[in-house]
Each structure stands twice: as C-alpha cells, then as structure tokens.
CSV table of N, CA and C and ligand atoms in Angstrom, one decimal:
chain,number,residue,atom,x,y,z
F,1,MET,N,-156.6,34.1,-7.0
F,1,MET,CA,-156.0,33.8,-5.3
F,1,MET,C,-154.8,33.1,-5.8
F,2,ARG,N,-154.3,33.4,-4.3
F,2,ARG,CA,-153.0,32.6,-4.5
F,2,ARG,C,-153.1,31.5,-3.3
F,3,ILE,N,-152.3,30.4,-3.6
F,3,ILE,CA,-152.3,29.2,-2.7
F,3,ILE,C,-150.6,28.8,-2.4
F,4,PRO,N,-150.5,28.6,-1.4
F,4,PRO,CA,-149.0,28.0,-1.0
F,4,PRO,C,-148.8,26.7,-1.4
F,5,LYS,N,-147.5,26.6,-2.0
F,5,LYS,CA,-146.8,25.1,-2.3
F,5,LYS,C,-145.6,25.0,-1.7
F,6,ILE,N,-145.1,23.7,-1.6
F,6,ILE,CA,-143.9,23.3,-0.9
F,6,ILE,C,-143.3,22.8,-2.0
F,7,ASP,N,-141.8,23.4,-2.1
F,7,ASP,CA,-140.8,22.5,-3.0
F,7,ASP,C,-140.0,21.3,-1.7
F,8,LYS,N,-140.3,20.3,-2.0
F,8,LYS,CA,-140.0,19.2,-1.2
F,8,LYS,C,-138.4,19.0,-1.2
F,9,GLU,N,-137.9,19.3,-2.3
F,9,GLU,CA,-136.2,19.2,-2.7
F,9,GLU,C,-135.6,20.3,-1.6
F,10,LYS,N,-136.4,21.3,-1.4
F,10,LYS,CA,-135.6,22.6,-0.8
F,10,LYS,C,-136.0,22.4,0.8
F,11,CYS,N,-137.1,21.8,1.1
F,11,CYS,CA,-137.6,21.5,2.5
F,11,CYS,C,-136.5,20.8,3.4
F,12,ILE,N,-135.9,21.4,4.6
F,12,ILE,CA,-135.2,20.7,5.3
F,12,ILE,C,-135.8,20.1,6.7
F,13,GLY,N,-137.2,20.2,6.6
F,13,GLY,CA,-137.7,19.6,7.7
F,13,GLY,C,-137.6,20.1,9.0
F,14,CYS,N,-137.6,21.5,9.1
F,14,CYS,CA,-137.3,22.3,10.1
F,14,CYS,C,-138.4,22.4,11.3
F,15,GLY,N,-139.7,22.1,10.7
F,15,GLY,CA,-140.8,22.3,11.4
F,15,GLY,C,-141.5,23.7,11.5
F,16,THR,N,-140.9,24.7,11.3
F,16,THR,CA,-141.2,26.0,11.4
F,16,THR,C,-142.9,26.3,10.8
F,17,CYS,N,-142.8,26.0,9.6
F,17,CYS,CA,-144.4,26.3,8.9
F,17,CYS,C,-145.5,25.8,9.6
F,18,PRO,N,-145.4,24.6,10.1
F,18,PRO,CA,-146.7,24.0,10.7
F,18,PRO,C,-146.9,25.0,12.1
F,19,LEU,N,-145.7,25.3,12.8
F,19,LEU,CA,-145.8,25.9,14.0
F,19,LEU,C,-146.5,27.6,13.7
F,20,ILE,N,-146.1,28.2,12.3
F,20,ILE,CA,-146.7,29.3,12.3
F,20,ILE,C,-148.2,29.2,11.8
F,21,CYS,N,-148.7,28.1,10.8
F,21,CYS,CA,-149.7,28.0,10.4
F,21,CYS,C,-150.3,26.5,10.4
F,22,PRO,N,-150.5,25.9,11.6
F,22,PRO,CA,-150.8,24.5,11.6
F,22,PRO,C,-152.1,24.4,10.9
F,23,ASN,N,-152.9,25.3,10.6
F,23,ASN,CA,-154.2,24.7,9.6
F,23,ASN,C,-154.0,24.6,8.2
F,24,VAL,N,-152.5,24.8,7.8
F,24,VAL,CA,-152.0,25.0,6.6
F,24,VAL,C,-151.4,24.2,6.1
F,25,PHE,N,-150.2,23.6,7.0
F,25,PHE,CA,-149.0,23.1,6.9
F,25,PHE,C,-148.9,21.7,7.8
F,26,ARG,N,-148.5,20.7,7.6
F,26,ARG,CA,-148.1,19.5,8.5
F,26,ARG,C,-146.4,19.0,8.2
F,27,MET,N,-146.0,18.3,9.0
F,27,MET,CA,-144.8,17.5,8.6
F,27,MET,C,-145.4,16.2,8.3
F,28,THR,N,-144.6,15.6,7.2
F,28,THR,CA,-145.1,14.3,6.8
F,28,THR,C,-144.1,13.1,7.6
F,29,ASP,N,-144.5,12.1,7.3
F,29,ASP,CA,-143.5,11.2,8.1
F,29,ASP,C,-142.1,11.1,7.5
F,30,GLU,N,-141.9,11.7,6.3
F,30,GLU,CA,-140.6,11.7,5.9
F,30,GLU,C,-140.1,13.0,6.2
F,31,ASN,N,-140.6,13.8,7.4
F,31,ASN,CA,-140.1,14.9,7.8
F,31,ASN,C,-139.9,15.9,6.5
F,32,LYS,N,-141.0,16.0,5.9
F,32,LYS,CA,-141.0,17.2,4.8
F,32,LYS,C,-142.4,17.7,5.2
F,33,ALA,N,-142.4,19.1,4.9
F,33,ALA,CA,-143.6,19.9,5.2
F,33,ALA,C,-144.6,19.6,3.9
F,34,GLU,N,-145.9,19.7,4.1
F,34,GLU,CA,-146.7,19.3,3.1
F,34,GLU,C,-148.1,20.2,3.5
F,35,VAL,N,-148.9,20.9,2.5
F,35,VAL,CA,-149.8,21.6,2.6
F,35,VAL,C,-151.1,20.9,2.6
F,36,THR,N,-151.6,21.0,3.7
F,36,THR,CA,-153.1,20.3,4.2
F,36,THR,C,-154.3,21.0,3.5
F,37,ASN,N,-154.1,22.4,3.7
F,37,ASN,CA,-155.3,23.1,3.6
F,37,ASN,C,-154.9,24.7,3.0
F,38,ASP,N,-154.7,24.7,1.8
F,38,ASP,CA,-154.4,25.8,1.1
F,38,ASP,C,-154.9,27.1,1.4
F,39,THR,N,-156.3,27.1,2.0
F,39,THR,CA,-156.8,28.2,2.3
F,39,THR,C,-157.1,28.3,3.9
F,40,GLY,N,-156.4,27.5,4.6
F,40,GLY,CA,-156.4,27.4,6.0
F,40,GLY,C,-156.1,28.5,7.0
F,41,ASP,N,-155.6,29.5,6.4
F,41,ASP,CA,-155.0,30.8,7.1
F,41,ASP,C,-155.2,32.0,6.3
F,42,THR,N,-155.0,33.2,6.5
F,42,THR,CA,-154.9,34.3,6.0
F,42,THR,C,-153.8,34.4,5.4
F,43,GLU,N,-153.7,34.9,3.9
F,43,GLU,CA,-152.6,35.4,3.2
F,43,GLU,C,-151.7,35.9,4.0
F,44,GLU,N,-151.6,36.8,5.0
F,44,GLU,CA,-150.9,37.4,5.7
F,44,GLU,C,-150.1,36.4,6.6
F,45,ASN,N,-150.8,35.5,7.2
F,45,ASN,CA,-150.1,34.7,8.3
F,45,ASN,C,-149.3,33.4,7.1
F,46,ILE,N,-149.8,33.0,6.2
F,46,ILE,CA,-149.2,32.4,5.3
F,46,ILE,C,-147.9,32.7,4.8
F,47,GLN,N,-147.8,34.2,4.5
F,47,GLN,CA,-146.8,34.8,4.1
F,47,GLN,C,-145.6,34.8,5.2
F,48,SER,N,-146.2,34.9,6.4
F,48,SER,CA,-145.5,35.0,7.6
F,48,SER,C,-144.5,33.8,7.6
F,49,ALA,N,-145.1,32.7,7.4
F,49,ALA,CA,-144.6,31.2,7.2
F,49,ALA,C,-143.4,31.2,6.0
F,50,VAL,N,-144.0,31.7,4.9
F,50,VAL,CA,-143.0,32.0,3.6
F,50,VAL,C,-141.8,32.9,3.9
F,51,ASP,N,-142.0,33.6,4.6
F,51,ASP,CA,-140.7,34.4,5.1
F,51,ASP,C,-139.8,33.7,6.1
F,52,ALA,N,-140.4,32.8,6.9
F,52,ALA,CA,-139.9,32.3,8.0
F,52,ALA,C,-139.0,30.9,7.5
F,53,CYS,N,-139.4,30.4,6.3
F,53,CYS,CA,-138.8,29.3,6.2
F,53,CYS,C,-137.2,29.4,5.6
F,54,PRO,N,-136.5,28.7,6.3
F,54,PRO,CA,-134.9,28.9,5.9
F,54,PRO,C,-134.3,28.8,4.8
F,55,THR,N,-135.1,28.1,3.8
F,55,THR,CA,-134.7,27.5,2.6
F,55,THR,C,-135.6,28.1,1.6
F,56,ALA,N,-136.4,28.8,1.9
F,56,ALA,CA,-137.2,29.3,1.0
F,56,ALA,C,-138.0,28.4,0.0
F,57,ALA,N,-138.5,27.4,1.1
F,57,ALA,CA,-139.0,26.1,0.1
F,57,ALA,C,-140.8,26.5,-0.1
F,58,ILE,N,-141.3,27.6,0.6
F,58,ILE,CA,-142.8,27.7,0.4
F,58,ILE,C,-142.8,28.6,-0.7
F,59,PHE,N,-143.6,28.5,-1.6
F,59,PHE,CA,-143.8,29.5,-2.7
F,59,PHE,C,-145.3,29.7,-3.1
F,60,TRP,N,-145.6,30.8,-3.7
F,60,TRP,CA,-147.1,31.2,-4.0
F,60,TRP,C,-147.3,30.5,-5.6
F,61,GLU,N,-148.6,29.9,-5.6
F,61,GLU,CA,-149.1,29.9,-7.1
F,61,GLU,C,-150.3,30.3,-7.2
F,62,GLU,N,-150.8,30.7,-8.3
F,62,GLU,CA,-151.9,31.4,-8.8
F,62,GLU,C,-152.8,30.3,-8.8
F,63,LYS,N,-154.1,30.2,-8.1
F,63,LYS,CA,-155.2,29.4,-8.1
F,63,LYS,C,-156.1,29.7,-9.5
F,64,VAL,N,-156.4,28.8,-10.3
F,64,VAL,CA,-157.2,29.3,-11.4
F,64,VAL,C,-158.4,28.7,-11.3
M,101,SF4,FE1,-139.6,22.7,5.3
M,101,SF4,FE2,-139.5,25.3,5.2
M,101,SF4,FE3,-141.4,24.6,6.5
M,101,SF4,FE4,-139.2,24.3,7.5
M,101,SF4,S1,-140.2,26.2,7.0
M,101,SF4,S2,-140.6,22.6,7.5
M,101,SF4,S3,-137.8,24.1,5.9
M,101,SF4,S4,-140.8,24.2,4.4
C-alpha cells in the first residue's frame, strides 16, 4: 500500500492539505504540514491533497 509523506523543505505552509484531509494532515507550530495518520482517509482523497499542494510537497511512498 502507499502512504503520503511531506517534504518539509518544499512545504510553504499554505494549509490546504489539512483542509482536504484533516484526518491525515495537520499544521505544526512551525507552520509546516505533517502526517498524523497515513491511513486516515481514502487514497483518492489523499491524492486530491497531493494534487492541490502548490509546491508538490506531498509524495507517496510504498509501505512495506
Ligand atoms: Fe504544505 Fe503542500 Fe500542505 Fe500546503 S498543501 S500545507 S504547501 S504540504
């Protein structure tokens, strides 16, 4: 299965991904997105967050 990861160097803290998948992403005190629950939503909804990220900071990783 695939799980989402955040490239914190690329994240500009726009806050979009937690709006789309609040059970997967949240903003940290440093205003960077982080993954709180990598299976907290459907792949389709997480993909919507991936597509909506303005800096392509969210990427998929195969979970072994
Ligand atoms: Fe960061 Fe992208 Fe999420 Fe915006 S959508 S908070 S840039 S990871």
